[in-house]
Amino acid sequence: MSSIATAEVQNGAATTPAVSNADDYRASEHIVRVRGVKRVYKIGEVQVHALRGIDLDIKRGEFMAIMGPSGSGKSTLFNMVGGLDKPSDGTVFIDEVDIAQLDAGELAWLRCRKIGYIFQTFNLIPVMTALENVTLPMIFAGAGVDEQMEKGKRLLETVGLGDRLHNKPGQLSGGQQQRVAIARALANDPAIILADEPTGNLDQKVGEEIIQMLKRLNKESGVTIITATHDDKMYKRADRVSIVIDGEIQAVVPPEQLGDNTVDGFLAQLKEEKDAAAIRDLETAAEVTATNAAITGEG
Amino acid sequence: MAAMTSGTARVERQISLPFKQAFRIALRNITIRVGRAMITGAGTMLGIAFLMSVFASNLMLTARGVEPSPAQAQKAAWLVAMSLLVSFVGITNSMLMSVTERYKEIGTFKCLGALDNFIVKMFLIESGLLGFFGSLIGSIVGLLFVIVTNLGFVGAFNWALALLYMLACIVLGTLLSVGAALPPAIRAAKMQAVDAMRTEV
Ligand SMILES: Nc1ncnc2c1ncn2[C@@H]1O[C@H](COP(=O)(O)OP(=O)(O)OP(=O)(O)O)[C@@H](O)[C@H]1O
Ligand SMILES: [Mg+2]
């Protein structure tokens, strides 16, 4: 357990002992904890606040969907959780380890063993065959050649590409490439799979297959899946859905709560509520000012 | 299976792959893109062939018993300088291109758990191999060209000195290749993985 997490527990213990236990329990239950994460991109003089202080807990074995309009910061959040980029502020804990404290070698180990990445654009190595792509992370993990071959083939069979071992990405369809990417993400039995819009470049039907495959993996092997998506079909399969707007988490809800709403529909509804609240605040403020003015006027 | 590995809350340090492994991957990288490697190697080859032919024709002048005039000596020196420049530009350009066009791949490698020093090592070996074989072939081609065009004077040709020039050319070609590939490789290896993946060439 990291020192910061311990400190939190101790703080809790100082006030209410019961909370300490609850904290302790929660610490082991959550595989990812994001605390106050901000990311500011500087482009010349302009500052883009991609993330404005994200707090998010993800349970071990959970299927978490992250939804939000384009540019809301989903990919940025992914890069933070996956240790691919550093937050400007805040902390990401993976298994209670603050990943900002890791040195390059430990970070590489984390990326290699603990996290599997799936990208919208597949990101396979174009010159390598499907099997070579899948065995690459195993090479970095130091696996023997026999083990690599055996496991690589088995993983490609799992994703239904047992007959495409020696095809290069260019000879595969988009859906097949993404399945190679899934097999590659599973190469070192990760605890977490991060999938940034895995169905973004695929048509509806193929996208559905990919979603089902991820769901199956999640159920069968208990791997935690965190996926950003615009896909209405995807969030319905998730255990929970986080809504990100303008670099902030607006809500974390079970998918049933979204009802038959599409993502866009729900976002519109949420925005309406937010605007309504803002107007109410404004009106209250105006009333207060008016009352104050009346009082001062009278006085 | 996955849930079990996540039971340990500790983070270990990634193993550094042995040189042999890096060499194997580098060699594989060259053989799977033979066409591209040939083009990159050809840059080195042409530069070194030019340089070697200049050296060899100077030797050939001596073999012919021609005592170069000061003007001729100056011209020869100028040619050497020119061919050095051509080698330098040709080699650095082709190497630079071959690394920068693979930034996205480097980012992906990092995502999959490659250490920075592995990436640098891989490019060092790749560029070293391409540079060595490119300049080996280049210096042979350059020498052959001069020999074939001066067949009558081969008897008095100073082979020992020619061999020495060849060796110098190979060392120079290899060093230039590695030297050109290394800075961009180090830069890419040090980048955050996302930045490397996003880099468009
Ligand atoms: N490297 C970068 N440099 C500058 N600004 C960036 C960079 N990456 C992202 N941004 C900005 O940060 C914000 C969030 O971007 P991000 O890619 O995280 O959005 P997203 O939610 O993933 O969008 P999409 O659904 O389109 O993928 C955007 O305003 C974007 O312009
Ligand atoms: Mg995105």
Coordinates of C-alpha atoms and ligand atoms in Angstrom, one line a residue:
Chain A
M1 CA 0.0 0.0 0.0
S2 CA 1.3 3.4 -0.8
S3 CA 2.2 6.0 1.8
I4 CA -0.5 8.4 0.6
A5 CA -3.3 5.8 1.0
T6 CA -2.0 4.9 4.4
A7 CA -2.1 8.6 5.3
E8 CA -5.7 8.8 4.3
V9 CA -6.6 5.8 6.4
Q10 CA -4.8 7.3 9.4
N11 CA -6.6 10.6 8.9
G12 CA -9.9 8.7 8.9
A13 CA -8.9 6.8 12.0
A14 CA -8.2 10.1 13.8
T15 CA -11.8 11.2 13.5
T16 CA -14.0 8.1 13.1
P17 CA -12.5 4.7 13.5
A18 CA -15.4 3.0 11.5
V19 CA -14.4 5.0 8.4
S20 CA -10.9 3.7 8.6
N21 CA -12.1 0.1 8.1
A22 CA -14.3 1.2 5.3
D23 CA -11.4 2.9 3.7
D24 CA -9.2 -0.1 4.1
Y25 CA -11.8 -2.3 2.5
R26 CA -12.3 0.1 -0.4
A27 CA -8.6 0.2 -0.9
S28 CA -8.4 -3.5 -1.8
E29 CA -11.6 -3.4 -3.8
H30 CA -10.6 -0.7 -6.2
I31 CA -8.0 -1.5 -8.8
V32 CA -7.9 2.1 -10.1
R33 CA -8.3 5.2 -8.1
V34 CA -8.0 8.6 -9.7
R35 CA -7.7 11.6 -7.4
G36 CA -7.9 15.2 -8.5
V37 CA -6.3 14.6 -11.8
K38 CA -5.8 17.6 -14.0
R39 CA -4.2 17.9 -17.4
V40 CA -3.4 21.2 -19.0
Y41 CA -2.0 21.3 -22.5
K42 CA 0.0 24.3 -23.4
I43 CA -0.1 25.3 -27.0
G44 CA 2.0 28.5 -27.2
E45 CA 0.3 31.0 -25.0
V46 CA -3.0 29.1 -24.9
Q47 CA -3.8 26.7 -22.1
V48 CA -6.2 23.8 -22.8
H49 CA -7.7 22.3 -19.7
A50 CA -8.4 18.8 -20.9
L51 CA -9.1 17.5 -17.4
R52 CA -10.2 19.7 -14.6
G53 CA -9.9 17.5 -11.5
I54 CA -11.1 14.0 -12.0
D55 CA -12.0 11.7 -9.1
L56 CA -12.9 8.1 -10.1
D57 CA -12.8 4.7 -8.5
I58 CA -12.9 1.6 -10.5
K59 CA -13.6 -1.8 -8.9
R60 CA -11.6 -4.9 -9.6
G61 CA -13.3 -6.9 -12.3
E62 CA -15.6 -4.0 -13.2
F63 CA -16.7 -3.1 -16.8
M64 CA -16.6 0.7 -16.8
A65 CA -17.7 2.7 -19.7
I66 CA -16.6 6.3 -20.1
M67 CA -18.9 8.5 -22.2
G68 CA -18.8 12.0 -23.2
P69 CA -18.8 14.3 -26.2
S70 CA -15.8 14.6 -28.5
G71 CA -13.1 16.6 -26.9
S72 CA -14.4 16.1 -23.4
G73 CA -11.1 14.5 -22.2
K74 CA -11.8 10.8 -22.4
S75 CA -8.6 9.9 -24.2
T76 CA -6.6 12.2 -22.0
L77 CA -8.0 10.4 -18.9
F78 CA -7.1 7.1 -20.5
N79 CA -3.5 8.1 -21.0
M80 CA -3.3 9.1 -17.4
V81 CA -4.7 5.8 -16.1
G82 CA -2.6 3.8 -18.5
G83 CA 0.6 5.6 -17.5
L84 CA 1.2 6.8 -21.0
D85 CA 1.2 10.4 -20.0
K86 CA 1.7 12.3 -16.8
P87 CA -1.0 14.4 -15.1
S88 CA -0.3 18.1 -14.5
D89 CA -1.8 17.6 -11.0
G90 CA -3.4 14.9 -9.0
T91 CA -2.7 11.2 -8.6
V92 CA -3.5 7.9 -10.2
F93 CA -3.3 4.8 -8.1
I94 CA -3.2 1.4 -9.7
D95 CA -3.5 -1.3 -7.1
E96 CA -2.8 1.3 -4.5
V97 CA 0.5 2.3 -6.1
D98 CA 0.9 5.9 -7.1
I99 CA 2.2 5.5 -10.7
A100 CA 3.8 9.0 -10.7
Q101 CA 6.3 7.5 -8.1
L102 CA 7.4 4.7 -10.4
D103 CA 10.7 4.8 -12.3
A104 CA 10.9 4.1 -16.0
G105 CA 11.6 0.4 -15.4
E106 CA 8.6 -0.1 -13.1
L107 CA 6.4 1.9 -15.4
A108 CA 7.4 -0.4 -18.3
W109 CA 6.6 -3.4 -16.2
L110 CA 3.2 -2.0 -15.4
R111 CA 2.4 -1.4 -19.1
C112 CA 3.7 -4.8 -20.0
R113 CA 2.1 -6.9 -17.3
K114 CA -0.7 -5.1 -15.7
I115 CA -2.4 -3.1 -18.4
G116 CA -3.5 -4.1 -21.9
Y117 CA -4.2 -1.3 -24.4
I118 CA -6.7 -1.3 -27.2
F119 CA -6.9 1.8 -29.5
Q120 CA -9.4 3.1 -31.9
T121 CA -6.9 2.9 -34.7
F122 CA -5.7 -0.6 -33.7
N123 CA -2.0 0.4 -33.6
L124 CA -0.7 -2.9 -34.8
I125 CA 2.8 -3.0 -36.1
P126 CA 2.1 -3.0 -39.8
V127 CA 5.1 -5.1 -40.9
M128 CA 4.5 -7.9 -38.4
T129 CA 2.1 -10.8 -38.7
A130 CA -0.8 -11.2 -36.4
L131 CA 1.1 -13.8 -34.4
E132 CA 4.2 -11.6 -34.2
N133 CA 2.1 -8.7 -33.0
V134 CA 0.5 -10.8 -30.2
T135 CA 3.9 -12.2 -29.1
L136 CA 5.6 -8.8 -28.9
P137 CA 4.5 -8.0 -25.3
M138 CA 5.6 -11.5 -24.3
I139 CA 9.1 -10.9 -25.7
F140 CA 9.3 -7.8 -23.5
A141 CA 8.1 -9.8 -20.5
G142 CA 11.0 -12.2 -21.2
A143 CA 8.9 -15.3 -22.1
G144 CA 10.5 -18.2 -23.9
V145 CA 10.0 -18.7 -27.6
D146 CA 7.9 -21.9 -27.2
E147 CA 5.7 -20.3 -24.7
Q148 CA 5.2 -17.3 -26.9
M149 CA 4.2 -19.4 -29.9
E150 CA 1.9 -21.6 -27.9
K151 CA 0.2 -18.8 -26.1
G152 CA 0.1 -16.5 -29.1
K153 CA -1.8 -19.1 -31.1
R154 CA -4.1 -19.8 -28.3
L155 CA -5.0 -16.2 -27.8
L156 CA -5.6 -15.7 -31.6
E157 CA -7.9 -18.7 -31.5
T158 CA -9.7 -17.2 -28.6
V159 CA -10.6 -14.2 -30.7
G160 CA -11.5 -16.3 -33.6
L161 CA -8.4 -15.8 -35.8
G162 CA -6.8 -19.2 -35.5
D163 CA -6.6 -19.4 -39.3
R164 CA -5.0 -15.9 -39.7
L165 CA -1.9 -16.3 -37.7
H166 CA 0.5 -15.3 -40.4
N167 CA -1.5 -12.5 -42.0
K168 CA -0.2 -8.9 -41.7
P169 CA -2.6 -6.2 -40.5
G170 CA -2.9 -4.9 -44.1
Q171 CA -4.4 -8.2 -45.1
L172 CA -7.0 -8.1 -42.3
S173 CA -10.3 -6.3 -42.0
G174 CA -10.8 -3.6 -39.4
G175 CA -12.7 -5.9 -37.1
Q176 CA -10.0 -8.6 -37.5
Q177 CA -7.3 -6.1 -36.8
Q178 CA -9.1 -5.0 -33.6
R179 CA -9.4 -8.7 -32.6
V180 CA -5.6 -9.1 -33.0
A181 CA -5.2 -6.0 -30.8
I182 CA -7.5 -7.6 -28.2
A183 CA -5.4 -10.8 -28.3
R184 CA -2.2 -8.6 -28.0
A185 CA -3.7 -6.8 -25.0
L186 CA -4.2 -10.1 -23.3
A187 CA -0.7 -11.4 -24.0
N188 CA 0.6 -11.0 -20.4
D189 CA -2.7 -11.7 -18.6
P190 CA -3.2 -8.0 -17.5
A191 CA -5.4 -7.0 -14.7
I192 CA -6.8 -4.1 -16.6
I193 CA -7.8 -3.6 -20.2
L194 CA -8.0 0.0 -21.4
A195 CA -9.9 0.4 -24.6
D196 CA -10.2 3.8 -26.1
E197 CA -13.1 3.8 -28.5
P198 CA -12.4 0.2 -29.6
T199 CA -15.4 0.3 -32.0
G200 CA -14.9 3.8 -33.2
N201 CA -13.5 2.8 -36.6
L202 CA -15.8 -0.2 -37.1
D203 CA -19.3 -0.6 -38.5
Q204 CA -22.2 -1.4 -36.2
K205 CA -22.2 -5.2 -36.6
V206 CA -18.5 -5.7 -36.2
G207 CA -18.5 -3.2 -33.3
E208 CA -21.1 -5.3 -31.6
E209 CA -18.9 -8.4 -31.9
I210 CA -16.0 -6.6 -30.3
I211 CA -18.2 -5.4 -27.5
Q212 CA -19.4 -9.0 -26.9
M213 CA -15.9 -10.2 -26.9
L214 CA -14.8 -7.7 -24.3
K215 CA -17.8 -8.5 -22.2
R216 CA -17.1 -12.2 -22.4
L217 CA -13.4 -11.7 -21.3
N218 CA -14.6 -9.5 -18.5
K219 CA -17.0 -12.2 -17.3
E220 CA -14.8 -15.2 -17.8
S221 CA -11.4 -14.0 -16.7
G222 CA -12.5 -11.2 -14.4
V223 CA -10.3 -8.7 -16.1
T224 CA -11.2 -5.1 -15.4
I225 CA -12.3 -3.3 -18.5
I226 CA -12.3 0.5 -18.9
T227 CA -13.6 1.7 -22.2
A228 CA -14.3 5.1 -23.7
T229 CA -17.1 5.0 -26.1
H230 CA -19.6 6.9 -28.2
D231 CA -21.3 3.6 -28.9
D232 CA -24.9 3.2 -27.5
K233 CA -24.5 -0.5 -27.5
M234 CA -21.4 -0.4 -25.5
Y235 CA -22.6 1.4 -22.4
K236 CA -25.5 -1.0 -22.0
R237 CA -23.1 -3.8 -21.4
A238 CA -21.1 -1.9 -18.8
D239 CA -21.5 -2.2 -15.0
R240 CA -21.3 1.5 -14.6
V241 CA -21.1 4.5 -16.9
S242 CA -19.1 7.6 -16.2
I243 CA -20.1 10.7 -18.0
V244 CA -17.3 13.2 -18.7
I245 CA -18.1 16.7 -19.9
D246 CA -15.5 19.4 -20.4
G247 CA -12.9 17.5 -18.4
E248 CA -15.1 16.8 -15.4
I249 CA -17.0 13.8 -14.3
Q250 CA -20.7 14.8 -14.3
A251 CA -22.1 11.5 -13.1
V252 CA -21.3 7.8 -12.5
V253 CA -24.4 5.8 -13.0
P254 CA -25.5 2.2 -13.8
P255 CA -26.5 1.9 -17.4
E256 CA -30.2 1.2 -16.5
Q257 CA -30.4 4.7 -15.3
L258 CA -29.8 5.9 -18.8
G259 CA -32.9 4.0 -19.9
D260 CA -33.4 3.8 -23.6
N261 CA -31.8 7.1 -24.0
T262 CA -29.0 7.3 -26.5
V263 CA -25.7 8.7 -25.3
D264 CA -26.4 12.0 -27.0
G265 CA -29.9 12.1 -25.6
F266 CA -28.6 11.6 -22.1
L267 CA -25.9 14.2 -22.5
A268 CA -28.5 16.7 -23.8
Q269 CA -30.7 15.9 -20.8
L270 CA -27.8 16.3 -18.4
K271 CA -26.8 19.6 -20.0
E272 CA -30.4 20.9 -19.7
E273 CA -30.4 20.1 -16.1
K274 CA -27.1 21.7 -15.6
D275 CA -28.2 24.8 -17.4
A276 CA -31.4 24.9 -15.5
A277 CA -29.5 24.7 -12.2
A278 CA -27.2 27.5 -13.4
I279 CA -30.2 29.7 -14.3
R280 CA -31.8 29.0 -10.9
D281 CA -28.5 30.0 -9.2
L282 CA -28.4 33.2 -11.3
E283 CA -32.0 34.0 -10.4
T284 CA -31.4 33.4 -6.7
A285 CA -28.4 35.6 -6.9
A286 CA -30.4 38.3 -8.7
E287 CA -33.1 38.1 -6.0
V288 CA -30.5 38.5 -3.3
T289 CA -29.1 41.5 -5.0
A290 CA -32.5 42.9 -5.5
T291 CA -33.4 42.4 -1.9
N292 CA -30.1 43.9 -0.8
A293 CA -30.7 46.9 -3.0
A294 CA -34.2 47.3 -1.6
I295 CA -32.8 47.1 1.9
T296 CA -30.0 49.6 1.2
G297 CA -32.5 51.8 -0.7
E298 CA -34.9 51.8 2.3
G299 CA -32.1 52.3 4.7
Chain B
M1 CA -6.2 -16.0 -14.9
A2 CA -6.1 -12.2 -15.0
A3 CA -7.7 -11.8 -11.7
M4 CA -5.0 -13.9 -10.1
T5 CA -2.1 -11.8 -11.3
S6 CA -3.8 -8.7 -10.0
G7 CA -3.7 -10.1 -6.5
T8 CA -0.2 -8.9 -5.8
A9 CA -0.3 -5.2 -5.2
R10 CA 3.4 -4.8 -5.9
V11 CA 5.1 -3.4 -9.0
E12 CA 8.3 -5.0 -10.2
R13 CA 10.9 -3.6 -12.5
Q14 CA 10.9 -4.6 -16.2
I15 CA 13.7 -6.8 -17.2
S16 CA 16.3 -5.4 -19.6
L17 CA 16.4 -7.7 -22.6
P18 CA 19.8 -9.3 -23.3
F19 CA 21.8 -8.0 -26.3
K20 CA 21.2 -11.2 -28.2
Q21 CA 17.4 -10.7 -28.0
A22 CA 17.7 -7.0 -29.1
F23 CA 19.9 -8.2 -32.0
R24 CA 17.4 -10.8 -33.1
I25 CA 14.6 -8.2 -33.1
A26 CA 16.7 -5.7 -34.9
L27 CA 17.6 -8.3 -37.6
R28 CA 14.0 -9.2 -37.9
N29 CA 13.1 -5.5 -38.3
I30 CA 15.5 -5.3 -41.2
T31 CA 14.4 -8.5 -42.9
I32 CA 10.7 -7.8 -42.6
R33 CA 11.1 -4.5 -44.4
V34 CA 13.7 -5.6 -46.8
G35 CA 12.7 -3.0 -49.4
R36 CA 12.9 -0.1 -47.0
A37 CA 16.2 -1.4 -45.6
M38 CA 17.7 -1.6 -49.1
I39 CA 16.8 2.0 -49.8
T40 CA 18.2 3.1 -46.5
G41 CA 21.3 1.0 -47.0
A42 CA 21.6 2.3 -50.6
G43 CA 22.0 5.8 -49.3
T44 CA 25.0 4.7 -47.3
M45 CA 26.2 2.5 -50.2
L46 CA 26.2 5.3 -52.8
G47 CA 28.0 7.8 -50.5
I48 CA 30.7 5.3 -49.6
A49 CA 31.1 4.1 -53.2
F50 CA 31.8 7.6 -54.3
L51 CA 34.3 8.2 -51.5
M52 CA 36.0 4.9 -52.1
S53 CA 36.2 5.5 -55.9
V54 CA 37.9 8.9 -55.2
F55 CA 40.5 7.2 -52.9
A56 CA 41.0 4.4 -55.4
S57 CA 41.5 6.7 -58.4
N58 CA 44.1 8.6 -56.5
L59 CA 45.9 5.3 -55.9
M60 CA 45.5 4.5 -59.5
L61 CA 47.2 7.7 -60.5
T62 CA 50.2 6.7 -58.5
A63 CA 50.1 3.2 -60.1
R64 CA 50.2 4.9 -63.5
G65 CA 53.3 6.7 -62.4
V66 CA 51.6 10.0 -62.9
E67 CA 53.1 12.7 -60.6
P68 CA 50.0 14.9 -59.9
S69 CA 50.5 18.6 -60.5
P70 CA 49.6 21.0 -57.6
A71 CA 46.4 21.8 -59.5
Q72 CA 45.5 18.1 -59.8
A73 CA 46.3 17.4 -56.1
Q74 CA 44.0 20.3 -55.2
K75 CA 41.3 18.9 -57.4
A76 CA 41.7 15.4 -55.8
A77 CA 41.5 16.9 -52.3
W78 CA 38.4 18.8 -53.3
L79 CA 36.8 15.6 -54.6
V80 CA 37.5 13.8 -51.4
A81 CA 35.9 16.6 -49.4
M82 CA 32.9 16.5 -51.8
S83 CA 32.4 12.8 -51.5
L84 CA 32.7 13.0 -47.7
L85 CA 29.9 15.6 -47.8
V86 CA 27.8 13.4 -50.1
S87 CA 28.3 10.4 -47.8
F88 CA 27.4 12.5 -44.8
V89 CA 24.2 13.9 -46.3
G90 CA 23.1 10.7 -48.0
I91 CA 23.6 8.5 -44.9
T92 CA 22.2 10.9 -42.3
N93 CA 19.2 11.7 -44.4
S94 CA 18.2 8.1 -45.1
M95 CA 18.8 7.1 -41.5
L96 CA 16.9 10.0 -40.1
M97 CA 13.9 9.2 -42.4
S98 CA 13.9 5.5 -41.5
V99 CA 13.7 6.3 -37.7
T100 CA 11.3 9.2 -37.8
E101 CA 8.8 7.3 -40.0
R102 CA 8.7 4.7 -37.1
Y103 CA 7.8 7.1 -34.3
K104 CA 4.3 5.6 -34.0
E105 CA 5.7 2.1 -33.8
I106 CA 8.1 3.3 -31.1
G107 CA 5.2 4.6 -29.1
T108 CA 3.3 1.3 -29.5
F109 CA 6.5 -0.6 -28.4
K110 CA 6.6 1.6 -25.3
C111 CA 2.9 0.8 -24.6
L112 CA 3.6 -2.9 -24.8
G113 CA 6.4 -2.6 -22.2
A114 CA 9.6 -1.8 -24.1
L115 CA 12.2 0.0 -22.1
D116 CA 13.7 3.2 -23.5
N117 CA 17.2 1.7 -23.6
F118 CA 15.8 -1.3 -25.5
I119 CA 14.5 1.0 -28.2
V120 CA 17.8 2.8 -28.5
K121 CA 19.7 -0.5 -28.6
M122 CA 17.4 -1.8 -31.3
F123 CA 18.0 1.2 -33.5
L124 CA 21.7 1.2 -32.8
I125 CA 22.0 -2.4 -34.0
E126 CA 19.7 -1.8 -37.0
S127 CA 21.6 1.2 -38.1
G128 CA 24.9 -0.4 -37.4
L129 CA 24.0 -3.4 -39.5
L130 CA 22.7 -1.3 -42.4
G131 CA 25.7 1.0 -42.2
F132 CA 28.2 -1.8 -42.1
F133 CA 26.8 -3.8 -45.0
G134 CA 25.9 -0.7 -47.0
S135 CA 29.5 0.7 -46.7
L136 CA 31.0 -2.8 -47.3
I137 CA 29.1 -3.1 -50.5
G138 CA 29.7 0.5 -51.3
S139 CA 33.4 0.4 -50.9
I140 CA 33.7 -2.8 -53.0
V141 CA 31.6 -1.2 -55.7
G142 CA 33.7 2.0 -55.7
L143 CA 36.9 0.0 -55.8
L144 CA 35.7 -2.3 -58.6
F145 CA 34.6 0.7 -60.7
V146 CA 38.1 2.2 -60.6
I147 CA 39.8 -1.2 -61.2
V148 CA 37.6 -2.1 -64.2
T149 CA 38.1 1.3 -65.8
N150 CA 41.9 1.1 -65.3
L151 CA 42.6 -2.6 -66.0
G152 CA 45.9 -1.9 -67.7
F153 CA 47.6 -0.5 -64.5
V154 CA 46.4 -3.0 -61.9
G155 CA 49.8 -4.6 -61.7
A156 CA 51.3 -1.6 -59.9
F157 CA 48.2 -0.9 -57.8
N158 CA 48.9 -0.5 -54.1
W159 CA 46.4 -3.1 -52.8
A160 CA 47.5 -2.8 -49.2
L161 CA 46.7 0.9 -49.1
A162 CA 43.4 0.3 -51.0
L163 CA 42.4 -2.2 -48.3
L164 CA 43.2 0.3 -45.7
Y165 CA 41.1 2.9 -47.4
M166 CA 38.3 0.4 -47.7
L167 CA 38.5 -0.3 -44.0
A168 CA 38.4 3.4 -43.2
C169 CA 35.3 3.8 -45.5
I170 CA 33.5 1.0 -43.7
V171 CA 34.2 2.4 -40.3
L172 CA 33.2 5.9 -41.4
G173 CA 30.0 4.6 -43.1
T174 CA 29.0 2.6 -40.0
L175 CA 29.8 5.4 -37.6
L176 CA 27.8 7.9 -39.7
S177 CA 24.8 5.6 -39.9
V178 CA 24.8 4.9 -36.2
G179 CA 25.5 8.6 -35.5
A180 CA 22.6 9.7 -37.7
A181 CA 20.1 7.2 -36.3
L182 CA 20.9 7.6 -32.7
P183 CA 19.7 11.2 -31.9
P184 CA 16.2 10.7 -33.3
A185 CA 16.0 7.2 -31.7
I186 CA 16.9 8.6 -28.3
R187 CA 14.4 11.4 -28.7
A188 CA 11.6 9.0 -29.6
A189 CA 12.5 6.6 -26.8
K190 CA 12.4 9.4 -24.2
M191 CA 9.1 10.8 -25.4
Q192 CA 5.9 10.0 -23.5
A193 CA 4.4 7.0 -25.2
V194 CA 1.3 9.0 -26.3
D195 CA 3.4 11.7 -27.9
A196 CA 5.4 9.3 -29.8
M197 CA 2.2 7.5 -31.1
R198 CA 0.7 10.8 -32.1
T199 CA 3.7 12.0 -34.0
E200 CA 2.9 12.2 -37.7
V201 CA 5.7 12.3 -40.3
Ligands
LIG1 N1 -1.6 16.7 -27.3 C1 -2.5 17.6 -27.1 N2 -2.1 18.9 -27.2 C2 -3.0 19.9 -27.0 N3 -4.3 19.7 -26.7 C3 -4.7 18.4 -26.6 C4 -3.8 17.3 -26.8 N4 -4.5 16.2 -26.7 C5 -5.8 16.6 -26.4 N5 -5.9 17.9 -26.4 C6 -7.1 18.7 -26.1 O1 -7.7 18.2 -24.9 C7 -9.1 18.1 -25.0 C8 -9.5 16.7 -24.7 O2 -9.1 15.8 -25.7 P1 -9.3 14.2 -25.7 O3 -8.6 13.7 -26.9 O4 -9.0 13.7 -24.4 O5 -10.9 14.2 -26.0 P2 -11.8 12.9 -26.2 O6 -12.9 13.0 -25.2 O7 -11.0 11.7 -26.2 O8 -12.4 13.2 -27.6 P3 -12.8 12.2 -28.8 O9 -14.1 11.6 -28.4 O10 -13.0 13.0 -30.0 O11 -11.8 11.2 -28.9 C9 -9.5 18.6 -26.3 O12 -9.9 19.9 -26.2 C10 -8.2 18.5 -27.1 O13 -8.1 19.5 -28.1
MG2 MG -10.5 10.2 -27.7

